[in-house]
mmCIF file of C-alpha atoms in Angstrom:
data_model
loop_
_atom_site.group_PDB
_atom_site.id
_atom_site.type_symbol
_atom_site.label_atom_id
_atom_site.label_comp_id
_atom_site.label_asym_id
_atom_site.label_seq_id
_atom_site.Cartn_x
_atom_site.Cartn_y
_atom_site.Cartn_z
ATOM 1 C CA MET A 394 25.614 22.407 2.779
ATOM 2 C CA LYS A 395 24.583 24.966 5.372
ATOM 3 C CA LEU A 396 26.308 25.331 8.752
ATOM 4 C CA GLU A 397 24.075 26.328 11.670
ATOM 5 C CA LEU A 398 24.533 26.938 15.388
ATOM 6 C CA ILE A 399 21.845 26.431 18.011
ATOM 7 C CA ARG A 400 21.692 26.257 21.794
ATOM 8 C CA ALA A 401 20.030 23.054 22.946
ATOM 9 C CA ASP A 402 20.539 19.575 24.340
ATOM 10 C CA ILE A 403 21.803 17.685 21.284
ATOM 11 C CA THR A 404 19.775 14.594 22.230
ATOM 12 C CA SER A 405 16.549 16.608 21.967
ATOM 13 C CA LEU A 406 17.021 17.503 18.294
ATOM 14 C CA LYS A 407 14.826 16.072 15.570
ATOM 15 C CA ILE A 408 17.663 15.460 13.146
ATOM 16 C CA ASP A 409 18.814 12.576 10.979
ATOM 17 C CA ALA A 410 22.111 11.876 12.772
ATOM 18 C CA ILE A 411 24.066 13.022 15.812
ATOM 19 C CA VAL A 412 27.860 12.901 15.992
ATOM 20 C CA ASN A 413 29.190 11.663 19.312
ATOM 21 C CA PRO A 414 32.895 12.546 19.682
ATOM 22 C CA ARG A 415 34.690 9.938 21.778
ATOM 23 C CA SER A 416 38.325 10.094 22.827
ATOM 24 C CA SER A 417 38.826 6.718 24.450
ATOM 25 C CA GLY A 418 39.988 3.649 22.598
ATOM 26 C CA GLY A 419 39.755 2.744 18.930
ATOM 27 C CA ASP A 420 41.603 4.157 15.943
ATOM 28 C CA VAL A 421 41.632 7.961 16.086
ATOM 29 C CA GLY A 422 40.105 9.615 13.018
ATOM 30 C CA THR A 423 37.496 6.937 12.351
ATOM 31 C CA ALA A 424 33.713 6.931 12.694
ATOM 32 C CA THR A 425 31.187 4.174 13.300
ATOM 33 C CA VAL A 426 27.387 4.173 13.067
ATOM 34 C CA THR A 427 24.669 2.829 15.355
ATOM 35 C CA SER A 428 20.934 3.392 15.433
ATOM 36 C CA GLY A 429 19.520 6.363 17.306
ATOM 37 C CA GLY A 430 18.041 4.090 19.938
ATOM 38 C CA ASN A 431 15.996 6.112 22.434
ATOM 39 C CA VAL A 432 16.892 9.545 21.048
ATOM 40 C CA LEU A 433 15.044 11.351 18.268
ATOM 41 C CA CYS A 434 17.690 10.905 15.571
ATOM 42 C CA LYS A 435 17.880 7.941 13.204
ATOM 43 C CA PHE A 436 21.622 7.392 13.656
ATOM 44 C CA VAL A 437 24.449 8.089 16.088
ATOM 45 C CA ILE A 438 27.827 8.482 14.431
ATOM 46 C CA THR A 439 30.656 7.972 16.899
ATOM 47 C CA ALA A 440 33.816 9.806 15.840
ATOM 48 C CA VAL A 441 37.013 8.787 17.586
ATOM 49 C CA ILE A 442 38.848 12.021 18.388
ATOM 50 C CA PRO A 443 42.332 12.493 19.847
ATOM 51 C CA ARG A 444 42.921 13.158 23.502
ATOM 52 C CA GLN A 445 43.927 16.671 24.437
ATOM 53 C CA GLY A 446 47.670 17.112 24.003
ATOM 54 C CA GLU A 447 48.010 14.037 21.788
ATOM 55 C CA GLU A 448 50.568 14.246 18.982
ATOM 56 C CA ASP A 449 49.173 15.762 15.744
ATOM 57 C CA GLU A 450 45.922 16.520 17.574
ATOM 58 C CA GLU A 451 44.453 19.007 15.078
ATOM 59 C CA ARG A 452 44.908 16.752 12.048
ATOM 60 C CA LYS A 453 43.465 13.779 13.914
ATOM 61 C CA LEU A 454 40.452 15.815 15.040
ATOM 62 C CA SER A 455 39.898 17.067 11.501
ATOM 63 C CA ASP A 456 40.124 13.492 10.197
ATOM 64 C CA ALA A 457 37.544 12.345 12.768
ATOM 65 C CA ILE A 458 35.064 15.075 11.798
ATOM 66 C CA TRP A 459 35.647 14.376 8.113
ATOM 67 C CA ALA A 460 35.035 10.649 8.739
ATOM 68 C CA ALA A 461 31.791 11.422 10.611
ATOM 69 C CA LEU A 462 30.501 13.635 7.795
ATOM 70 C CA HIS A 463 31.505 10.991 5.258
ATOM 71 C CA ARG A 464 29.487 8.410 7.222
ATOM 72 C CA ALA A 465 26.515 10.801 7.143
ATOM 73 C CA GLU A 466 26.861 10.930 3.352
ATOM 74 C CA GLU A 467 27.029 7.132 3.160
ATOM 75 C CA LEU A 468 23.773 7.018 5.113
ATOM 76 C CA ALA A 469 22.290 9.566 2.669
ATOM 77 C CA VAL A 470 21.043 11.762 5.507
ATOM 78 C CA ALA A 471 20.145 15.412 5.010
ATOM 79 C CA SER A 472 21.071 16.685 8.466
ATOM 80 C CA VAL A 473 23.646 15.980 11.145
ATOM 81 C CA ALA A 474 24.336 17.599 14.528
ATOM 82 C CA LEU A 475 27.681 17.931 16.288
ATOM 83 C CA PRO A 476 28.374 19.280 19.761
ATOM 84 C CA THR A 477 30.399 22.473 19.856
ATOM 85 C CA MET A 478 33.994 22.360 21.016
ATOM 86 C CA GLY A 479 35.914 25.198 22.602
ATOM 87 C CA GLY A 480 39.236 26.800 21.777
ATOM 88 C CA ALA A 481 41.386 25.544 18.932
ATOM 89 C CA ALA A 482 39.241 22.413 18.618
ATOM 90 C CA GLY A 483 36.249 24.555 17.622
ATOM 91 C CA ARG A 484 38.253 26.119 14.805
ATOM 92 C CA VAL A 485 39.382 22.692 13.577
ATOM 93 C CA VAL A 486 35.826 21.337 13.581
ATOM 94 C CA VAL A 487 34.439 24.316 11.643
ATOM 95 C CA ARG A 488 37.267 24.166 9.103
ATOM 96 C CA ALA A 489 36.709 20.425 8.618
ATOM 97 C CA ALA A 490 32.994 20.994 7.983
ATOM 98 C CA LEU A 491 33.741 23.844 5.578
ATOM 99 C CA ASP A 492 36.275 21.692 3.710
ATOM 100 C CA PHE A 493 33.708 18.887 3.475
ATOM 101 C CA ARG A 494 31.148 21.145 1.721
ATOM 102 C CA ALA A 495 32.544 20.358 -1.722
ATOM 103 C CA HIS A 496 31.915 16.639 -1.119
ATOM 104 C CA ALA A 497 28.385 16.933 0.281
ATOM 105 C CA ARG A 498 25.619 15.445 -1.836
ATOM 106 C CA SER A 499 22.746 14.397 0.430
ATOM 107 C CA LEU A 500 23.972 16.339 3.447
ATOM 108 C CA GLN A 501 22.245 19.719 3.473
ATOM 109 C CA ARG A 502 22.653 20.879 7.099
ATOM 110 C CA VAL A 503 25.375 20.585 9.694
ATOM 111 C CA VAL A 504 24.049 21.839 13.013
ATOM 112 C CA PHE A 505 26.509 22.678 15.759
ATOM 113 C CA CYS A 506 24.806 22.358 19.116
ATOM 114 C CA ALA A 507 25.933 24.257 22.202
ATOM 115 C CA PHE A 508 24.514 23.337 25.590
ATOM 116 C CA SER A 509 25.451 26.540 27.437
ATOM 117 C CA ALA A 510 25.135 30.209 26.520
ATOM 118 C CA GLN A 511 28.880 30.662 26.948
ATOM 119 C CA ALA A 512 29.703 27.767 24.610
ATOM 120 C CA HIS A 513 27.194 29.144 22.098
ATOM 121 C CA ASP A 514 28.732 32.626 22.152
ATOM 122 C CA GLU A 515 32.314 31.351 21.875
ATOM 123 C CA PHE A 516 31.521 28.988 19.018
ATOM 124 C CA ASN A 517 29.441 31.628 17.252
ATOM 125 C CA ARG A 518 32.481 33.914 17.070
ATOM 126 C CA VAL A 519 34.525 31.131 15.477
ATOM 127 C CA LEU A 520 31.749 30.215 13.051
ATOM 128 C CA GLN A 521 31.211 33.840 12.000
ATOM 129 C CA GLU A 522 34.929 34.339 11.466
ATOM 130 C CA LEU A 523 35.520 31.201 9.399
ATOM 131 C CA ASP A 524 32.214 30.849 7.517
ATOM 132 C CA THR A 525 32.267 34.149 5.655
ATOM 133 C CA PRO A 526 31.004 34.162 2.069
#
């Protein structure tokens, strides 16, 4: 499973599934699936992430990303896109994706999508640091 980083509007990507992190309501660490609707992807996977400052935030965020990638596997998709996250959250998300690699079967690409140049540059540093062969 390859990790990639691009700068774009995530809704403009021609990709199998998009992960939509959501921090309001629901059980944190879970993920649900809906159709892509009016966007170019086949599926939208909504991952319920913790609110900033919530107890055990990093583990809950990791669990949510893991759940989203697991849903992508259940859907047998080859590619999934996630928005980048800044600071410690970015590190948690990259580590979760790296840890998931051993469980990937159909999933070949995880694309992190940054909307701004600054977000791209910050996330790129994290990705380069953690995803070293």
